[in-house]
mmCIF file with all atom_site columns, C-alpha atoms in Angstrom:
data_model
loop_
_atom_site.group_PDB
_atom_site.id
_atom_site.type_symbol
_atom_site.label_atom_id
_atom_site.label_alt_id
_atom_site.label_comp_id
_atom_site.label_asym_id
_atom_site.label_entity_id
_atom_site.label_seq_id
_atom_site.pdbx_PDB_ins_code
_atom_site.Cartn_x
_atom_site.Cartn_y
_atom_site.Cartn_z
_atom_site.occupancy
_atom_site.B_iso_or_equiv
_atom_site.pdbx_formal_charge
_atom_site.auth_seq_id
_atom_site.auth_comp_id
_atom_site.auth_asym_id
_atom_site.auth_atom_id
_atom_site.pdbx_PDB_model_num
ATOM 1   C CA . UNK D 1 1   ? -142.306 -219.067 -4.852  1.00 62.00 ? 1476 UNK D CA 1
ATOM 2   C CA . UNK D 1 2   ? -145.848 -217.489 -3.942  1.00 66.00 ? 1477 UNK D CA 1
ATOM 3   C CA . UNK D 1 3   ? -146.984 -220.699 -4.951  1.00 69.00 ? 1478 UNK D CA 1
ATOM 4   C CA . UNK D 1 4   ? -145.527 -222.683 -2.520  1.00 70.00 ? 1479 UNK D CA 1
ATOM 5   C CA . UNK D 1 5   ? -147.219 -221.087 0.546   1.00 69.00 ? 1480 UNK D CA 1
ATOM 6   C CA . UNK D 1 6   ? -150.680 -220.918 -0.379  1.00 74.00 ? 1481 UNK D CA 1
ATOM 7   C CA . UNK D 1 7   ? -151.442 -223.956 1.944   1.00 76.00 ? 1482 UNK D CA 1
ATOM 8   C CA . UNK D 1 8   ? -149.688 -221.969 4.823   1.00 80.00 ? 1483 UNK D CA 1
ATOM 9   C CA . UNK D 1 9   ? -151.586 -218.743 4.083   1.00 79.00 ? 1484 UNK D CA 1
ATOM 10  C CA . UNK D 1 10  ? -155.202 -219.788 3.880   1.00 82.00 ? 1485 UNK D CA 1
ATOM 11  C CA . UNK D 1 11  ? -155.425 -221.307 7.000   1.00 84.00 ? 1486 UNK D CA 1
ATOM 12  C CA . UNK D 1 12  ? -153.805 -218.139 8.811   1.00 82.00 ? 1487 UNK D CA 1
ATOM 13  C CA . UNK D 1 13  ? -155.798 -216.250 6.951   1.00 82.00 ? 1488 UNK D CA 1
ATOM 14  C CA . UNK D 1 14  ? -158.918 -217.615 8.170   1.00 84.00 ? 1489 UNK D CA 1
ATOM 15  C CA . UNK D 1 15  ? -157.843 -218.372 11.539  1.00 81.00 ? 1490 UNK D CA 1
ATOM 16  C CA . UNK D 1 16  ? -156.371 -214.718 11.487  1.00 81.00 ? 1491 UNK D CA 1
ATOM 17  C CA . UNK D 1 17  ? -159.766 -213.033 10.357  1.00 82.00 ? 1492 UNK D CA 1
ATOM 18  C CA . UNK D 1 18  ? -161.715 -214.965 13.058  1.00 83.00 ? 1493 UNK D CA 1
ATOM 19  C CA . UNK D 1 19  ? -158.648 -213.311 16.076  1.00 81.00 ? 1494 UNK D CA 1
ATOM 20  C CA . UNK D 1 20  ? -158.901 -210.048 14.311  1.00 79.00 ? 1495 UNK D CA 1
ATOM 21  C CA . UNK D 1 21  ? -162.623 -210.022 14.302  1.00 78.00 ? 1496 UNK D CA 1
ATOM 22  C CA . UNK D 1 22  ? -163.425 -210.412 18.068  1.00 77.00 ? 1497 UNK D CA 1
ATOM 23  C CA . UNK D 1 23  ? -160.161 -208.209 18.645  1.00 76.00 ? 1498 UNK D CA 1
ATOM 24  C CA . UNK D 1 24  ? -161.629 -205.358 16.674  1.00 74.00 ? 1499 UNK D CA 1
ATOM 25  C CA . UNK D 1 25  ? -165.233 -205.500 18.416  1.00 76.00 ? 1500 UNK D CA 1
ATOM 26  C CA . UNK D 1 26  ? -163.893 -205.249 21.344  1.00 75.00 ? 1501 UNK D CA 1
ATOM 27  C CA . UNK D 1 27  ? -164.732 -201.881 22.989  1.00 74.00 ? 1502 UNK D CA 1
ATOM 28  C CA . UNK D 1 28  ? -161.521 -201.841 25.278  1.00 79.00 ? 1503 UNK D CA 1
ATOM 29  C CA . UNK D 1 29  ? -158.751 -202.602 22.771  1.00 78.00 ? 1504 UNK D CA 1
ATOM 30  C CA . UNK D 1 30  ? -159.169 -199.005 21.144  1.00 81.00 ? 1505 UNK D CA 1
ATOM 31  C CA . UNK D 1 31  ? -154.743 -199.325 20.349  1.00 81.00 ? 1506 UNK D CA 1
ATOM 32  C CA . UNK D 1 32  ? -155.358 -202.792 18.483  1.00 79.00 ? 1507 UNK D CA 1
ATOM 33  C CA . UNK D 1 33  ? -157.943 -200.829 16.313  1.00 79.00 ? 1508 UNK D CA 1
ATOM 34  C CA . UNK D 1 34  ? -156.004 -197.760 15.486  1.00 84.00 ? 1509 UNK D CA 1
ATOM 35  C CA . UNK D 1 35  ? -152.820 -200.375 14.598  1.00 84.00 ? 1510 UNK D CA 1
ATOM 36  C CA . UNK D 1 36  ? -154.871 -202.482 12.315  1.00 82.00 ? 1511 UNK D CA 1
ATOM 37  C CA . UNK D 1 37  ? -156.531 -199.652 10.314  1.00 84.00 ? 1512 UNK D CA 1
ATOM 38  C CA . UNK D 1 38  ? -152.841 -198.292 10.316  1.00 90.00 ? 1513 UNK D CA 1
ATOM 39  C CA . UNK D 1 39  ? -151.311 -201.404 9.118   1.00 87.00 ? 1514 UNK D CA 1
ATOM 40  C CA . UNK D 1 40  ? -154.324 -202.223 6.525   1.00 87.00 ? 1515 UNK D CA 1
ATOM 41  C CA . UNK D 1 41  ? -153.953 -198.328 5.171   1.00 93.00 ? 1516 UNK D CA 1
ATOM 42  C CA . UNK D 1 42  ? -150.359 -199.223 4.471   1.00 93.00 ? 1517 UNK D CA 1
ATOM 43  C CA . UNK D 1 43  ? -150.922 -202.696 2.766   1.00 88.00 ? 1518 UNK D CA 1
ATOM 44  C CA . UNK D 1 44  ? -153.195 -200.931 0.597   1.00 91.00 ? 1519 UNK D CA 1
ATOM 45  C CA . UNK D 1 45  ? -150.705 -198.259 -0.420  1.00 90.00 ? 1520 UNK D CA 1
ATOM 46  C CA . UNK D 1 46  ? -148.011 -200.993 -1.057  1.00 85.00 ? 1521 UNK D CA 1
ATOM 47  C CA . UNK D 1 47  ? -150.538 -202.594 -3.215  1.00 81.00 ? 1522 UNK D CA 1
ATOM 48  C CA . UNK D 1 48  ? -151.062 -200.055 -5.206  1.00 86.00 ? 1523 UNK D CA 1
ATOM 49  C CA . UNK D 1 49  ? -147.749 -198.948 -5.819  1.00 80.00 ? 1524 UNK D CA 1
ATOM 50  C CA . UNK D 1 50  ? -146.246 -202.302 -6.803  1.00 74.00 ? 1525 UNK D CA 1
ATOM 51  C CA . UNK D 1 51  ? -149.846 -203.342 -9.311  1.00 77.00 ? 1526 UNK D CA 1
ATOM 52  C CA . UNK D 1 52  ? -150.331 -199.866 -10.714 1.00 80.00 ? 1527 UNK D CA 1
ATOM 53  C CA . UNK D 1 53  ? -147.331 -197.215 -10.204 1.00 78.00 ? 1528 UNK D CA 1
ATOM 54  C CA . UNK D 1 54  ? -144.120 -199.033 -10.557 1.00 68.00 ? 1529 UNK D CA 1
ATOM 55  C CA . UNK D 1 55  ? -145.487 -202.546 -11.889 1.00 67.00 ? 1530 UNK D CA 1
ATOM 56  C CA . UNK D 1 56  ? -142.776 -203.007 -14.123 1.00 66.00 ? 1531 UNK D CA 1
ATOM 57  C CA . UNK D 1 57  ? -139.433 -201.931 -12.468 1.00 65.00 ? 1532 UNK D CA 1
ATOM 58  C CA . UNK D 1 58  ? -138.112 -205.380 -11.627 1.00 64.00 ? 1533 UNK D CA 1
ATOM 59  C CA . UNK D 1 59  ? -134.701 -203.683 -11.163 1.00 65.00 ? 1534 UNK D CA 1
ATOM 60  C CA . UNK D 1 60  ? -136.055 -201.896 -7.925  1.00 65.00 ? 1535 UNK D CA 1
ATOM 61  C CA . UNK D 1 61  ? -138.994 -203.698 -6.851  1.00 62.00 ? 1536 UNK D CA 1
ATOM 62  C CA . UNK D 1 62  ? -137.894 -207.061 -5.002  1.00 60.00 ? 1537 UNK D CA 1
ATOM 63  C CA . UNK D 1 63  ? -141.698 -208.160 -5.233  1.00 57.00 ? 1538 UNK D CA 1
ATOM 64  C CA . UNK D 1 64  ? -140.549 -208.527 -8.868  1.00 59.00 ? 1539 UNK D CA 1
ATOM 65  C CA . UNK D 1 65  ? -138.570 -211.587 -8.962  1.00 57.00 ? 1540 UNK D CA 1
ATOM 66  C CA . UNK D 1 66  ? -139.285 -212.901 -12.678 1.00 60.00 ? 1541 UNK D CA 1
ATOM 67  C CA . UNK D 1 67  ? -141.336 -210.223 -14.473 1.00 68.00 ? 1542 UNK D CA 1
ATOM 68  C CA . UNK D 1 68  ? -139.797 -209.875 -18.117 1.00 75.00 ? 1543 UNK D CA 1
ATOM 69  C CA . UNK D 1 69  ? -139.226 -206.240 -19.258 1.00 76.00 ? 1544 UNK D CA 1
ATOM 70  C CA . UNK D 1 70  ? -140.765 -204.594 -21.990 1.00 78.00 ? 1545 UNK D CA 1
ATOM 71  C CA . UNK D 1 71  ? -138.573 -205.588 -24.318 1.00 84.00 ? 1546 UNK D CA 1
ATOM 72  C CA . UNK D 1 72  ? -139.608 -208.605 -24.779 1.00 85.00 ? 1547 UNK D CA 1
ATOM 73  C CA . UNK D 1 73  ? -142.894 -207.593 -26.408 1.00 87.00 ? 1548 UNK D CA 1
ATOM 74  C CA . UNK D 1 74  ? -140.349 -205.682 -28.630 1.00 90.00 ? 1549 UNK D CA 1
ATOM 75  C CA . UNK D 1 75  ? -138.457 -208.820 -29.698 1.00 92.00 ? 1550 UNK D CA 1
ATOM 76  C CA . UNK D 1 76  ? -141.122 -211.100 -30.166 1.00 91.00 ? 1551 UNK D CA 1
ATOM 77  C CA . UNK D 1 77  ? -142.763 -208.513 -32.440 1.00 92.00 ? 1552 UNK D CA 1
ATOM 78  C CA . UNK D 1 78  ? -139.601 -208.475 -34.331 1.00 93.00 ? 1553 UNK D CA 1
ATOM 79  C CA . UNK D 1 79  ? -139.212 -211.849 -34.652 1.00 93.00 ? 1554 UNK D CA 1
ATOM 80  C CA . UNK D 1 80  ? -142.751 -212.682 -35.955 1.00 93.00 ? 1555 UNK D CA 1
ATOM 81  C CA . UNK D 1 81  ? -142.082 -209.907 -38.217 1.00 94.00 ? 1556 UNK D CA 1
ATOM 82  C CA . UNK D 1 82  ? -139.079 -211.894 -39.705 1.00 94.00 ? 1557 UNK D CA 1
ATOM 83  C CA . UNK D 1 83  ? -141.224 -214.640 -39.915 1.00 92.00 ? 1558 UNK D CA 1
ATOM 84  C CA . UNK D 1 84  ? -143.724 -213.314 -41.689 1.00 93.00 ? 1559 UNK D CA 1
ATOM 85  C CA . UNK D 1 85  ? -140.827 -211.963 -44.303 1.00 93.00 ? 1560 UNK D CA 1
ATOM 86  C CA . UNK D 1 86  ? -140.113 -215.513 -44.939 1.00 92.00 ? 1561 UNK D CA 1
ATOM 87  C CA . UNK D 1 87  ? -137.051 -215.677 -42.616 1.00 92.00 ? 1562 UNK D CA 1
ATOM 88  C CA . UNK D 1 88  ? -135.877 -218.741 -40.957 1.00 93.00 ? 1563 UNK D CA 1
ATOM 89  C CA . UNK D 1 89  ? -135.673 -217.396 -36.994 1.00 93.00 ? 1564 UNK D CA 1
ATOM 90  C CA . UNK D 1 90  ? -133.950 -219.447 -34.331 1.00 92.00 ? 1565 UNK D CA 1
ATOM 91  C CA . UNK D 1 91  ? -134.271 -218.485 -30.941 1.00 92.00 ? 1566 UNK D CA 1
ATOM 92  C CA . UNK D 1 92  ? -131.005 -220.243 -29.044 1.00 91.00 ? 1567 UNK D CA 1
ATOM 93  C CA . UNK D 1 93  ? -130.573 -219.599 -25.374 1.00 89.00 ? 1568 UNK D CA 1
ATOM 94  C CA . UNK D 1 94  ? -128.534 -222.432 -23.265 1.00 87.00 ? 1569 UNK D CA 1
ATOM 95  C CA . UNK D 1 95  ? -129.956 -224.113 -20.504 1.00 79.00 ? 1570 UNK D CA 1
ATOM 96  C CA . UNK D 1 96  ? -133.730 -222.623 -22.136 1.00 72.00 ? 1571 UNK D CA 1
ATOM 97  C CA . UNK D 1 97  ? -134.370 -219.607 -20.427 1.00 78.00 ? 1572 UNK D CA 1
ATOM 98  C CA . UNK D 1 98  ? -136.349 -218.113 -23.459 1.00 79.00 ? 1573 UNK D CA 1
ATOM 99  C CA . UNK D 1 99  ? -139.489 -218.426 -21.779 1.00 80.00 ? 1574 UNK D CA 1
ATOM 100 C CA . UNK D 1 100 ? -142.203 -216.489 -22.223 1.00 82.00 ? 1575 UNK D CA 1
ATOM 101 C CA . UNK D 1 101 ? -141.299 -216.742 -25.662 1.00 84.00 ? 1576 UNK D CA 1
ATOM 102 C CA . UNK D 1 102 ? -142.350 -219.648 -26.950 1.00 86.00 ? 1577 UNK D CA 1
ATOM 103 C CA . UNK D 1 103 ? -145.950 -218.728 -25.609 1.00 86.00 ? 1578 UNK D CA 1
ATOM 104 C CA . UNK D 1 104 ? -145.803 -215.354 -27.695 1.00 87.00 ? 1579 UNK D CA 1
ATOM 105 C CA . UNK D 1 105 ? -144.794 -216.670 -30.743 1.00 88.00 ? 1580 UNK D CA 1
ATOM 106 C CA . UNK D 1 106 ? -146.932 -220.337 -30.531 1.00 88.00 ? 1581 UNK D CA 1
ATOM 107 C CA . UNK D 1 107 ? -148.503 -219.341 -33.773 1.00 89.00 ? 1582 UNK D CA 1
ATOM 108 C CA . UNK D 1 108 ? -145.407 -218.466 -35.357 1.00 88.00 ? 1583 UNK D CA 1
ATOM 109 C CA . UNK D 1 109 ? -142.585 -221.013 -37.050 1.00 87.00 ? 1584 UNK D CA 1
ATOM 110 C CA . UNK D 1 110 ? -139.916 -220.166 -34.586 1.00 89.00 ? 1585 UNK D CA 1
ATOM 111 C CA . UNK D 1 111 ? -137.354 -223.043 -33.679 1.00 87.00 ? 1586 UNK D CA 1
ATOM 112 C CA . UNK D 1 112 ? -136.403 -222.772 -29.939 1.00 87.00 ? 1587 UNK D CA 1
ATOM 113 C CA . UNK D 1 113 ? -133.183 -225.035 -29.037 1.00 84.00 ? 1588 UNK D CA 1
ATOM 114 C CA . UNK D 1 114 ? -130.920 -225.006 -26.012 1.00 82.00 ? 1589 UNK D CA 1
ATOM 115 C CA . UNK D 1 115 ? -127.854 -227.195 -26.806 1.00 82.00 ? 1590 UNK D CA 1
ATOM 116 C CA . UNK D 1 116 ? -126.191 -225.479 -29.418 1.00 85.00 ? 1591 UNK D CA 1
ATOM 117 C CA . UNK D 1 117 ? -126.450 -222.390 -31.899 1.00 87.00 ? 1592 UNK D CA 1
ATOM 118 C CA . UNK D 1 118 ? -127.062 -223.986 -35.557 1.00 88.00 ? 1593 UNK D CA 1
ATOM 119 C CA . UNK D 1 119 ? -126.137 -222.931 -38.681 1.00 90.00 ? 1594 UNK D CA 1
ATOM 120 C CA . UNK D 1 120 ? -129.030 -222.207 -41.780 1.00 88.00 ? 1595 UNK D CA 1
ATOM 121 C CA . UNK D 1 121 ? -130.746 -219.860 -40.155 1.00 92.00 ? 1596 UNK D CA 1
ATOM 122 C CA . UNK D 1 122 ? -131.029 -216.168 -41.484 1.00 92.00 ? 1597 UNK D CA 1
ATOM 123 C CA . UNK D 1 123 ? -131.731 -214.633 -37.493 1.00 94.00 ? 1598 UNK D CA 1
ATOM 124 C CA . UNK D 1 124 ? -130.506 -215.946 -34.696 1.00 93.00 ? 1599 UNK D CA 1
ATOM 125 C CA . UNK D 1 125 ? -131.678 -214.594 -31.265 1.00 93.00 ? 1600 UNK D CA 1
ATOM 126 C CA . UNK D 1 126 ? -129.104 -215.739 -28.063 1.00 92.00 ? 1601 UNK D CA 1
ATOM 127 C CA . UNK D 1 127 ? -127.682 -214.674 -25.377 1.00 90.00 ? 1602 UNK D CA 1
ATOM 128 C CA . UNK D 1 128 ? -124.541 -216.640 -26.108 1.00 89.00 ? 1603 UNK D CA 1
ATOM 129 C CA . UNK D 1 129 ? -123.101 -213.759 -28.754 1.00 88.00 ? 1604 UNK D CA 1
ATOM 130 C CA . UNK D 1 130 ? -119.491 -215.317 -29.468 1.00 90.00 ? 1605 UNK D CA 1
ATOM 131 C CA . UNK D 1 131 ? -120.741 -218.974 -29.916 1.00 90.00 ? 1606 UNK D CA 1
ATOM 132 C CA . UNK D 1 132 ? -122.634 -217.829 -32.745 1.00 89.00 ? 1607 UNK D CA 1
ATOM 133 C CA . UNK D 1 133 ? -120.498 -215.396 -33.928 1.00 90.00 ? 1608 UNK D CA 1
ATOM 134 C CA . UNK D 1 134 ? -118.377 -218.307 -35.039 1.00 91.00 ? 1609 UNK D CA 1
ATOM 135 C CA . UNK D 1 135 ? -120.701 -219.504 -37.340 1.00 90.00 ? 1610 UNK D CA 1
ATOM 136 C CA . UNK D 1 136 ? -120.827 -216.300 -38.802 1.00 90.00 ? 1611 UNK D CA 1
ATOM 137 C CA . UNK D 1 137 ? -123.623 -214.342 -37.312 1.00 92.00 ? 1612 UNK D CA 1
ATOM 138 C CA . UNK D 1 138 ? -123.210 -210.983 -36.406 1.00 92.00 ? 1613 UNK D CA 1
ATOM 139 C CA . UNK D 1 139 ? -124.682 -208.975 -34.108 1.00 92.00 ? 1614 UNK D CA 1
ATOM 140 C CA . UNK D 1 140 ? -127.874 -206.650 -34.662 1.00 92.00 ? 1615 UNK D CA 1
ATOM 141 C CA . UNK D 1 141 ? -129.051 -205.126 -31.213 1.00 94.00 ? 1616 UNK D CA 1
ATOM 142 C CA . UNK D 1 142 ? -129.696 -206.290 -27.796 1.00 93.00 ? 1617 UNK D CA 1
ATOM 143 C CA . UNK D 1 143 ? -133.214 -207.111 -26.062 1.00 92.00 ? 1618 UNK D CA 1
ATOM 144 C CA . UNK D 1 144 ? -133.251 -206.640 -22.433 1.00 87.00 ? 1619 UNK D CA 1
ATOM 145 C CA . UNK D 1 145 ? -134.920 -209.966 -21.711 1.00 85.00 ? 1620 UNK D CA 1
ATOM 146 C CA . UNK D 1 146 ? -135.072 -209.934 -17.414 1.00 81.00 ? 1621 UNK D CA 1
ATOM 147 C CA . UNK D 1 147 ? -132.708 -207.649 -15.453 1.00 77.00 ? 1622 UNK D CA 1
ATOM 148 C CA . UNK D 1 148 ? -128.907 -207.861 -16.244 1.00 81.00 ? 1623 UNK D CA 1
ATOM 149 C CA . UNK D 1 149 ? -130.189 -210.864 -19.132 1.00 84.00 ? 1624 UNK D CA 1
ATOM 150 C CA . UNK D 1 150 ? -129.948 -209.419 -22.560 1.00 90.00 ? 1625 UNK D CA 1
ATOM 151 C CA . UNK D 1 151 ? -130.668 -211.815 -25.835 1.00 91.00 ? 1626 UNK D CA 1
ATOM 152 C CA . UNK D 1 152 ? -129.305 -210.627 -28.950 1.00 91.00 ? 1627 UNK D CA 1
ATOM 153 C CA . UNK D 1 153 ? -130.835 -210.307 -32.279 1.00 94.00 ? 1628 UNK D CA 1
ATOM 154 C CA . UNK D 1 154 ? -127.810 -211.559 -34.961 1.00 92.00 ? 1629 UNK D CA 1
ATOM 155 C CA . UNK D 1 155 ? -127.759 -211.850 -38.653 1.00 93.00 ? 1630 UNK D CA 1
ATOM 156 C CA . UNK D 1 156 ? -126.331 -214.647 -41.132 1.00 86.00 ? 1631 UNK D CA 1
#
């Protein structure tokens, strides 16, 4: 997690800028200069490609590792749209891997629950199709939610 090495990249980042600074002053280390303007060009061009050209391809970029896809703005729309027809929505994935969900709709009256798919609702959105098929919902379409992990809209 990027997170998790921010205490191991400041420091080498500091101590790094201070090596690279007398390195790149120095009038006789002319190959150190032309490697680092090299190598900086090319961080630059990675960075751009991964914030602005491809930024949402988490099935090829590996710098994507838990990026949602667009559907998801899709779904959530959907659902709040239900609610706002007066529908009762439930939003059932085990183990609660819903998220970022429940911080789209946090002004909506969704019920999120993890344990089991209930019965009384008029939508159901899971990923676990044939437990909730037994209760009688059927299924509507699919939301690509993160890579290979599809929720599905079903109907009482």
């Amino acid at each position: 997690m990027p997170w998790l090495v921010v205490h191991m990249v400041a420091p080498a980042a500091l101590f790094g800028s201070i090596f690279a600074g007398r390195e790149l002053f120095d009038e006789e280390k002319e190959a150190f200069r032309l490697v680092f303007v090299l190598l900086s060009f090319l961080t630059v061009l990675l960075a751009i490609h991964v914030s602005f050209i491809d930024f949402n391809n988490a099935a090829r970029e590996d710098l994507i590792y838990v990026q949602t896809q667009p559907a998801v703005v899709e779904m959530a729309g959907r659902i709040a749209d239900l609610v706002h027809d007066g529908k009762r929505v439930l939003v059932y994935v085990p183990g609660n891997y819903y998220w970022p969900l429940p911080w789209i709709l946090r002004h909506e009256d969704v019920a999120f629950f993890g344990d089991q798919c209930l019965p009384g609702f008029d939508y159901v959105f899971t990923n676990a199709k044939e437990e909730c098929g037994k209760l009688g919902y059927s299924a509507v379409r699919s939301y690509e939610m993160r890579v290979g992990f599809y929720i599905w809209e079903m109907v009482r």
